[in-house]
Amino acid sequence: MNHLIYKTGALLMMLSFYGCLLPEGTTRGASGSGDSATSDVATNLETISNGFTPDSLETKASAALSALTKNVGDDPCADAADLYDCQPILLRMYIDMAQQFLDMTKTIVSEIGSGLGSLSDGSSGTETLEGQTVHYSKESASHFSLLLEGTGGSAAYFDVNETVYTLKMDLDKLEEAGDASGKLEIVVTYEGEKSWSIVIFISGMDCDSSDPRAPERIHIRVARTEDFWKGKAMFYNGRWKADNVSCSTSESDALAINFYTDFVANDVAAKASVYLLPRTKSDLSDIEDFGMDRFPINFSTKDKTSNYKNSFCNPTSTLDAVWDNDCSSLDAAVGSADYGPATDWIVPSEFYLETTTLPESLE
């Protein structure tokens, strides 16, 4: 998991750097906030951030995650008995990651919006900044975009379209990224204080020799509707099952595994289901047959996992996973709540090939 956290940090730093680039001749307002509508965009993102996490999944409930925020190299599962015991910690980490990306999105959108704020509506152009070619377009203060050219193609793309905010980045096209690699895509949709969603997709991360089983593709979705939060997390690693695994181990159908997590939560409790899937699987109609309790059956292992039957309930302010429990005894609303749409899953046979494509122009 260290590899994942380090790559997350690298992506955030690159986003922050390019978010500060502004077209020549533009100026910031006295407060640095651009015009009023651009400020509204930032306010929308701030509103999401303020209500991003239900009490049941606050990271302050986790000593492991509290330590992690101080030292990003720490393993969040270090104090857990095993992978199964760590699931409540990982669930909080998914939420925490999503909020970090949301807050960075707010920073980037604010910086770009401020830079374009002095331009009249309908403006567009191309500038050279720090040796990079930047294309920009402003339809209005709540509809603007920017495209950064890198080595061999588009390297970063930012688009604000009223209430949908999109960021894409390709580190392989950025000389400043050094040996870091990977692609990032974030899409935030805002409908109101209690109605929003964020989707994060990370792909193409290079293997870390200190953690060769770390995920190579990550997809996290979090959505809020009134007082319920629902989400899905998908993680893929192509060499996870290998003995004596290293970065030289070739990915294969036999060694690959997908970790999929479904959750629904309110301020009282969180309910989640965890699935372990082969990358060849192209149909998820029987996903319930791939819970952790069936890991030895589906993957021919000697693990004893019969006690980890979906779903598990995680009460507020604890890191306890009560397996084969839907939280009904703790909170009837969570117990009867459905997970998010099954259509939000990406089937494993497609997920391990999934990538992010940046536009070649703003036209």
CSV table of C-alpha atoms in Angstrom, one decimal:
chain,number,residue,atom,x,y,z
A,1,MET,CA,0.0,0.0,0.0
A,2,ASN,CA,3.0,2.3,0.4
A,3,HIS,CA,3.5,2.4,-3.4
A,4,LEU,CA,-0.1,3.6,-3.8
A,5,ILE,CA,0.3,6.4,-1.2
A,6,TYR,CA,3.6,7.6,-2.7
A,7,LYS,CA,2.2,7.7,-6.2
A,8,THR,CA,-0.9,9.6,-4.9
A,9,GLY,CA,1.4,12.2,-3.5
A,10,ALA,CA,3.4,12.5,-6.7
A,11,LEU,CA,0.2,13.1,-8.7
A,12,LEU,CA,-1.0,15.7,-6.3
A,13,MET,CA,2.2,17.6,-6.4
A,14,MET,CA,2.2,17.7,-10.2
A,15,LEU,CA,-1.4,18.8,-10.3
A,16,SER,CA,-0.7,21.6,-7.8
A,17,PHE,CA,2.3,22.8,-9.8
A,18,TYR,CA,0.4,23.1,-13.1
A,19,GLY,CA,-2.7,24.5,-11.5
A,20,CYS,CA,-0.6,27.6,-10.6
A,21,LEU,CA,0.3,28.3,-14.3
A,22,LEU,CA,-1.7,31.3,-15.6
A,23,PRO,CA,-2.0,32.7,-19.2
A,24,GLU,CA,0.2,35.7,-19.7
A,25,GLY,CA,-1.5,39.1,-19.2
A,26,THR,CA,-4.1,37.8,-16.8
A,27,THR,CA,-4.3,39.1,-13.3
A,28,ARG,CA,-5.8,37.9,-10.0
A,29,GLY,CA,-8.4,39.7,-8.0
A,30,ALA,CA,-7.3,41.2,-4.7
A,31,SER,CA,-8.4,38.0,-2.9
A,32,GLY,CA,-6.9,35.7,-5.6
A,33,SER,CA,-10.4,34.2,-6.1
A,34,GLY,CA,-11.2,35.4,-9.7
A,35,ASP,CA,-14.7,36.5,-10.5
A,36,SER,CA,-17.9,35.6,-8.5
A,37,ALA,CA,-19.0,32.6,-10.6
A,38,THR,CA,-15.6,31.1,-10.4
A,39,SER,CA,-15.7,31.6,-6.7
A,40,ASP,CA,-19.1,29.7,-6.8
A,41,VAL,CA,-17.3,26.7,-8.3
A,42,ALA,CA,-14.8,26.7,-5.5
A,43,THR,CA,-17.6,27.1,-3.0
A,44,ASN,CA,-19.3,24.1,-4.4
A,45,LEU,CA,-16.2,22.0,-4.0
A,46,GLU,CA,-15.7,23.3,-0.5
A,47,THR,CA,-19.2,22.4,0.4
A,48,ILE,CA,-18.6,18.8,-0.8
A,49,SER,CA,-15.4,18.6,1.2
A,50,ASN,CA,-17.1,19.9,4.4
A,51,GLY,CA,-19.6,17.1,4.3
A,52,PHE,CA,-17.5,14.5,2.6
A,53,THR,CA,-17.2,11.8,5.3
A,54,PRO,CA,-20.0,10.4,7.5
A,55,ASP,CA,-19.2,10.1,11.2
A,56,SER,CA,-19.0,6.4,10.9
A,57,LEU,CA,-16.0,6.6,8.6
A,58,GLU,CA,-14.1,9.5,10.0
A,59,THR,CA,-10.3,8.8,9.9
A,60,LYS,CA,-10.0,10.1,13.5
A,61,ALA,CA,-11.5,6.8,14.6
A,62,SER,CA,-8.4,5.0,13.3
A,63,ALA,CA,-5.1,5.3,15.1
A,64,ALA,CA,-3.5,3.6,12.0
A,65,LEU,CA,-4.8,6.3,9.7
A,66,SER,CA,-3.9,9.1,12.2
A,67,ALA,CA,-0.4,7.9,12.1
A,68,LEU,CA,-0.6,7.6,8.3
A,69,THR,CA,-1.4,11.3,7.9
A,70,LYS,CA,1.8,12.1,9.7
A,71,ASN,CA,4.0,9.6,7.8
A,72,VAL,CA,2.7,8.7,4.3
A,73,GLY,CA,5.1,5.8,4.2
A,74,ASP,CA,3.3,3.9,7.0
A,75,ASP,CA,1.4,0.8,6.2
A,76,PRO,CA,-2.3,1.4,7.2
A,77,CYS,CA,-2.7,-2.4,7.9
A,78,ALA,CA,0.5,-2.7,10.0
A,79,ASP,CA,-1.5,-3.0,13.3
A,80,ALA,CA,-4.2,-5.3,11.8
A,81,ALA,CA,-4.1,-9.0,12.3
A,82,ASP,CA,-4.4,-9.7,8.6
A,83,LEU,CA,-6.0,-8.4,5.4
A,84,TYR,CA,-9.5,-9.4,6.6
A,85,ASP,CA,-9.1,-7.6,9.9
A,86,CYS,CA,-7.8,-4.5,8.0
A,87,GLN,CA,-11.0,-3.9,5.9
A,88,PRO,CA,-12.5,-1.2,8.1
A,89,ILE,CA,-9.1,0.6,8.0
A,90,LEU,CA,-8.9,0.3,4.2
A,91,LEU,CA,-12.5,1.5,3.8
A,92,ARG,CA,-11.5,4.7,5.7
A,93,MET,CA,-8.4,5.0,3.5
A,94,TYR,CA,-10.5,4.9,0.3
A,95,ILE,CA,-12.6,7.8,1.7
A,96,ASP,CA,-9.6,9.7,2.8
A,97,MET,CA,-7.9,9.3,-0.6
A,98,ALA,CA,-11.0,10.5,-2.4
A,99,GLN,CA,-11.2,13.6,-0.2
A,100,GLN,CA,-7.6,14.4,-0.7
A,101,PHE,CA,-8.2,14.4,-4.5
A,102,LEU,CA,-11.3,16.4,-4.1
A,103,ASP,CA,-9.5,19.1,-2.1
A,104,MET,CA,-6.7,19.2,-4.7
A,105,THR,CA,-9.3,19.6,-7.4
A,106,LYS,CA,-10.7,22.6,-5.5
A,107,THR,CA,-7.2,24.1,-5.4
A,108,ILE,CA,-6.5,23.5,-9.1
A,109,VAL,CA,-9.9,24.8,-10.2
A,110,SER,CA,-9.5,27.9,-8.1
A,111,GLU,CA,-6.0,28.6,-9.5
A,112,ILE,CA,-7.0,28.2,-13.1
A,113,GLY,CA,-10.3,30.1,-12.6
A,114,SER,CA,-8.4,33.0,-11.0
A,115,GLY,CA,-6.0,33.1,-13.9
A,116,LEU,CA,-8.7,33.2,-16.4
A,117,GLY,CA,-11.0,35.4,-14.4
A,118,SER,CA,-9.9,38.7,-16.0
A,119,LEU,CA,-10.5,37.4,-19.5
A,120,SER,CA,-13.8,38.2,-21.3
A,121,ASP,CA,-16.3,35.4,-21.9
A,122,GLY,CA,-15.6,33.7,-25.2
A,123,SER,CA,-11.8,34.1,-24.9
A,124,SER,CA,-9.4,31.4,-26.0
A,125,GLY,CA,-5.7,31.2,-26.9
A,126,THR,CA,-2.3,29.6,-26.5
A,127,GLU,CA,0.5,30.6,-24.2
A,128,THR,CA,4.0,29.3,-23.4
A,129,LEU,CA,4.6,29.0,-19.7
A,130,GLU,CA,7.7,27.6,-18.0
A,131,GLY,CA,8.6,26.1,-21.4
A,132,GLN,CA,5.2,24.4,-21.7
A,133,THR,CA,2.5,25.1,-24.3
A,134,VAL,CA,-0.8,25.8,-22.7
A,135,HIS,CA,-4.2,26.1,-24.5
A,136,TYR,CA,-7.1,27.8,-22.7
A,137,SER,CA,-10.7,28.6,-23.3
A,138,LYS,CA,-13.2,30.5,-21.3
A,139,GLU,CA,-16.9,30.4,-22.2
A,140,SER,CA,-17.9,31.9,-18.9
A,141,ALA,CA,-16.7,32.1,-15.3
A,142,SER,CA,-18.3,28.7,-14.6
A,143,HIS,CA,-17.3,27.1,-17.9
A,144,PHE,CA,-13.6,27.1,-18.8
A,145,SER,CA,-10.8,24.7,-19.7
A,146,LEU,CA,-7.1,24.3,-20.0
A,147,LEU,CA,-4.9,21.9,-21.9
A,148,LEU,CA,-1.2,21.5,-21.2
A,149,GLU,CA,1.1,20.0,-23.9
A,150,GLY,CA,3.9,17.7,-22.7
A,151,THR,CA,6.4,15.5,-24.3
A,152,GLY,CA,4.7,13.6,-27.1
A,153,GLY,CA,1.2,14.8,-26.5
A,154,SER,CA,-1.3,16.2,-24.0
A,155,ALA,CA,-0.1,16.0,-20.4
A,156,ALA,CA,-2.8,17.7,-18.4
A,157,TYR,CA,-6.4,18.7,-19.0
A,158,PHE,CA,-8.7,20.7,-16.7
A,159,ASP,CA,-12.4,21.4,-17.5
A,160,VAL,CA,-15.1,23.2,-15.5
A,161,ASN,CA,-18.5,22.9,-17.0
A,162,GLU,CA,-21.1,24.5,-14.7
A,163,THR,CA,-21.4,21.7,-12.1
A,164,VAL,CA,-19.2,19.0,-13.6
A,165,TYR,CA,-15.4,19.3,-12.9
A,166,THR,CA,-12.9,17.1,-14.7
A,167,LEU,CA,-9.2,16.8,-14.3
A,168,LYS,CA,-6.9,14.5,-16.3
A,169,MET,CA,-3.1,14.0,-16.2
A,170,ASP,CA,-0.5,11.9,-17.9
A,171,LEU,CA,2.8,11.9,-15.9
A,172,ASP,CA,4.5,10.0,-18.7
A,173,LYS,CA,4.2,13.2,-20.8
A,174,LEU,CA,5.7,15.4,-18.2
A,175,GLU,CA,9.5,15.8,-18.0
A,176,GLU,CA,9.2,17.3,-14.5
A,177,ALA,CA,7.6,14.0,-13.3
A,178,GLY,CA,11.0,12.3,-13.5
A,179,ASP,CA,10.7,8.6,-13.2
A,180,ALA,CA,7.1,8.8,-11.8
A,181,SER,CA,4.5,7.4,-14.2
A,182,GLY,CA,0.8,7.0,-14.3
A,183,LYS,CA,-2.4,8.6,-15.4
A,184,LEU,CA,-5.0,10.3,-13.2
A,185,GLU,CA,-8.7,11.2,-13.9
A,186,ILE,CA,-11.1,12.9,-11.5
A,187,VAL,CA,-14.7,13.8,-12.2
A,188,VAL,CA,-16.7,15.7,-9.7
A,189,THR,CA,-20.4,16.3,-10.1
A,190,TYR,CA,-22.2,18.8,-7.8
A,191,GLU,CA,-26.0,19.0,-7.5
A,192,GLY,CA,-26.2,20.3,-3.9
A,193,GLU,CA,-24.8,20.2,-0.4
A,194,LYS,CA,-26.2,16.6,0.1
A,195,SER,CA,-26.2,15.5,-3.6
A,196,TRP,CA,-22.8,15.0,-5.2
A,197,SER,CA,-20.3,12.4,-6.5
A,198,ILE,CA,-16.7,12.0,-7.2
A,199,VAL,CA,-15.0,9.4,-9.4
A,200,ILE,CA,-11.2,8.8,-9.3
A,201,PHE,CA,-9.3,6.6,-11.6
A,202,ILE,CA,-5.5,6.0,-11.5
A,203,SER,CA,-3.7,3.8,-14.0
A,204,GLY,CA,-0.3,2.9,-15.4
A,205,MET,CA,1.6,3.3,-12.1
A,206,ASP,CA,5.1,1.7,-12.3
A,207,CYS,CA,5.9,-1.2,-10.0
A,208,ASP,CA,7.6,-0.3,-6.7
A,209,SER,CA,10.2,-2.9,-5.8
A,210,SER,CA,9.5,-2.4,-2.1
A,211,ASP,CA,5.8,-3.2,-2.6
A,212,PRO,CA,5.3,-5.2,-5.8
A,213,ARG,CA,1.8,-6.3,-4.8
A,214,ALA,CA,0.6,-2.7,-4.6
A,215,PRO,CA,-2.4,-1.9,-6.9
A,216,GLU,CA,-1.6,-0.8,-10.4
A,217,ARG,CA,-5.1,0.5,-11.2
A,218,ILE,CA,-7.4,2.1,-8.8
A,219,HIS,CA,-11.0,3.3,-9.2
A,220,ILE,CA,-12.8,4.9,-6.3
A,221,ARG,CA,-16.4,6.3,-6.5
A,222,VAL,CA,-18.1,8.1,-3.6
A,223,ALA,CA,-21.6,9.6,-3.8
A,224,ARG,CA,-23.8,11.3,-1.3
A,225,THR,CA,-27.6,11.5,-1.4
A,226,GLU,CA,-29.1,13.3,1.6
A,227,ASP,CA,-27.8,11.5,4.7
A,228,PHE,CA,-26.4,8.4,2.9
A,229,TRP,CA,-23.0,7.9,1.4
A,230,LYS,CA,-22.5,5.1,-1.1
A,231,GLY,CA,-19.4,4.1,-3.0
A,232,LYS,CA,-17.3,1.5,-4.7
A,233,ALA,CA,-13.5,0.9,-4.7
A,234,MET,CA,-11.8,-1.2,-7.3
A,235,PHE,CA,-8.1,-2.2,-7.1
A,236,TYR,CA,-6.2,-4.4,-9.5
A,237,ASN,CA,-2.7,-6.0,-9.2
A,238,GLY,CA,-1.4,-8.3,-11.9
A,239,ARG,CA,1.1,-10.3,-9.8
A,240,TRP,CA,-0.5,-10.4,-6.4
A,241,LYS,CA,-0.7,-14.2,-6.0
A,242,ALA,CA,2.9,-14.9,-7.0
A,243,ASP,CA,5.3,-16.5,-4.6
A,244,ASN,CA,8.5,-14.5,-4.0
A,245,VAL,CA,6.9,-11.7,-6.0
A,246,SER,CA,9.0,-8.9,-7.5
A,247,CYS,CA,8.6,-6.3,-10.2
A,248,SER,CA,10.2,-8.6,-12.7
A,249,THR,CA,7.3,-11.1,-12.2
A,250,SER,CA,5.2,-11.0,-15.3
A,251,GLU,CA,1.5,-10.2,-14.9
A,252,SER,CA,-0.8,-13.0,-15.9
A,253,ASP,CA,-4.4,-14.2,-15.5
A,254,ALA,CA,-3.1,-16.8,-13.0
A,255,LEU,CA,-1.4,-14.3,-10.7
A,256,ALA,CA,-3.7,-11.3,-11.0
A,257,ILE,CA,-6.5,-10.4,-8.6
A,258,ASN,CA,-9.1,-7.6,-8.2
A,259,PHE,CA,-10.2,-6.3,-4.9
A,260,TYR,CA,-13.7,-4.8,-5.2
A,261,THR,CA,-15.4,-3.1,-2.2
A,262,ASP,CA,-19.1,-1.9,-2.1
A,263,PHE,CA,-20.3,0.3,0.8
A,264,VAL,CA,-23.1,2.3,2.2
A,265,ALA,CA,-22.9,4.4,5.3
A,266,ASN,CA,-24.5,7.1,7.4
A,267,ASP,CA,-23.3,8.8,10.6
A,268,VAL,CA,-24.2,5.7,12.7
A,269,ALA,CA,-22.7,2.8,10.8
A,270,ALA,CA,-21.1,1.6,7.6
A,271,LYS,CA,-22.0,-1.6,5.8
A,272,ALA,CA,-19.6,-3.1,3.2
A,273,SER,CA,-19.0,-6.1,1.1
A,274,VAL,CA,-15.6,-7.2,-0.3
A,275,TYR,CA,-15.0,-9.3,-3.4
A,276,LEU,CA,-11.9,-11.0,-4.7
A,277,LEU,CA,-12.1,-11.5,-8.5
A,278,PRO,CA,-10.0,-12.9,-11.3
A,279,ARG,CA,-9.1,-10.5,-14.0
A,280,THR,CA,-10.7,-12.8,-16.6
A,281,LYS,CA,-14.1,-12.3,-15.2
A,282,SER,CA,-16.4,-10.5,-17.7
A,283,ASP,CA,-19.8,-10.9,-16.0
A,284,LEU,CA,-20.6,-9.7,-12.4
A,285,SER,CA,-24.1,-11.0,-12.2
A,286,ASP,CA,-22.8,-13.6,-9.7
A,287,ILE,CA,-20.4,-11.3,-7.8
A,288,GLU,CA,-21.9,-12.5,-4.5
A,289,ASP,CA,-20.2,-15.8,-5.1
A,290,PHE,CA,-16.8,-14.1,-4.9
A,291,GLY,CA,-16.8,-12.8,-1.3
A,292,MET,CA,-13.8,-13.2,0.9
A,293,ASP,CA,-15.4,-16.3,2.5
A,294,ARG,CA,-15.0,-18.1,-0.9
A,295,PHE,CA,-11.5,-17.0,-1.6
A,296,PRO,CA,-10.0,-20.5,-1.1
A,297,ILE,CA,-12.7,-22.0,-3.4
A,298,ASN,CA,-12.3,-19.4,-6.2
A,299,PHE,CA,-8.5,-19.2,-6.1
A,300,SER,CA,-7.5,-22.7,-4.8
A,301,THR,CA,-5.7,-21.4,-1.7
A,302,LYS,CA,-5.3,-22.9,1.7
A,303,ASP,CA,-6.6,-19.7,3.5
A,304,LYS,CA,-9.3,-20.2,6.0
A,305,THR,CA,-11.8,-17.5,5.3
A,306,SER,CA,-15.2,-19.0,6.1
A,307,ASN,CA,-15.7,-16.4,8.9
A,308,TYR,CA,-15.6,-13.5,6.5
A,309,LYS,CA,-19.0,-13.7,4.8
A,310,ASN,CA,-20.4,-10.5,3.3
A,311,SER,CA,-21.5,-8.1,4.4
A,312,PHE,CA,-19.6,-6.6,7.4
A,313,CYS,CA,-20.9,-3.9,9.7
A,314,ASN,CA,-18.6,-1.2,11.1
A,315,PRO,CA,-20.0,0.8,13.9
A,316,THR,CA,-19.0,4.5,14.4
A,317,SER,CA,-15.8,5.2,16.2
A,318,THR,CA,-14.5,1.6,16.0
A,319,LEU,CA,-12.4,-0.4,13.6
A,320,ASP,CA,-14.4,-3.5,14.2
A,321,ALA,CA,-15.6,-5.5,11.3
A,322,VAL,CA,-18.6,-7.6,12.3
A,323,TRP,CA,-18.9,-10.1,9.4
A,324,ASP,CA,-22.1,-11.7,8.1
A,325,ASN,CA,-23.9,-8.7,9.5
A,326,ASP,CA,-25.8,-6.0,7.6
A,327,CYS,CA,-26.0,-3.5,10.5
A,328,SER,CA,-29.7,-3.9,11.0
A,329,SER,CA,-29.4,-4.3,14.7
A,330,LEU,CA,-27.4,-1.2,14.9
A,331,ASP,CA,-29.2,1.0,12.4
A,332,ALA,CA,-32.2,-0.1,10.5
A,333,ALA,CA,-31.7,2.4,7.7
A,334,VAL,CA,-28.2,1.2,6.9
A,335,GLY,CA,-29.4,-2.4,7.2
A,336,SER,CA,-32.1,-2.0,4.6
A,337,ALA,CA,-30.1,0.3,2.3
A,338,ASP,CA,-29.0,-1.0,-1.1
A,339,TYR,CA,-25.5,-0.4,-2.4
A,340,GLY,CA,-24.9,1.9,-5.3
A,341,PRO,CA,-25.9,0.8,-8.9
A,342,ALA,CA,-24.3,-2.4,-10.1
A,343,THR,CA,-23.6,-0.6,-13.4
A,344,ASP,CA,-21.0,1.4,-11.5
A,345,TRP,CA,-18.7,-1.6,-11.5
A,346,ILE,CA,-16.1,-2.1,-14.2
A,347,VAL,CA,-15.9,-5.8,-15.1
A,348,PRO,CA,-12.4,-7.2,-14.3
A,349,SER,CA,-11.7,-8.3,-17.8
A,350,GLU,CA,-12.0,-4.6,-18.9
A,351,PHE,CA,-10.6,-2.9,-15.7
A,352,TYR,CA,-7.1,-4.2,-16.0
A,353,LEU,CA,-6.9,-2.7,-19.5
A,354,GLU,CA,-8.6,0.5,-18.6
A,355,THR,CA,-6.8,3.8,-19.2
A,356,THR,CA,-7.3,7.5,-19.4
A,357,THR,CA,-7.3,9.4,-22.7
A,358,LEU,CA,-6.6,13.1,-22.7
A,359,PRO,CA,-8.1,15.3,-25.5
A,360,GLU,CA,-5.7,16.5,-28.2
A,361,SER,CA,-7.2,20.0,-28.3
A,362,LEU,CA,-9.9,22.1,-26.7
A,363,GLU,CA,-12.0,22.2,-29.9
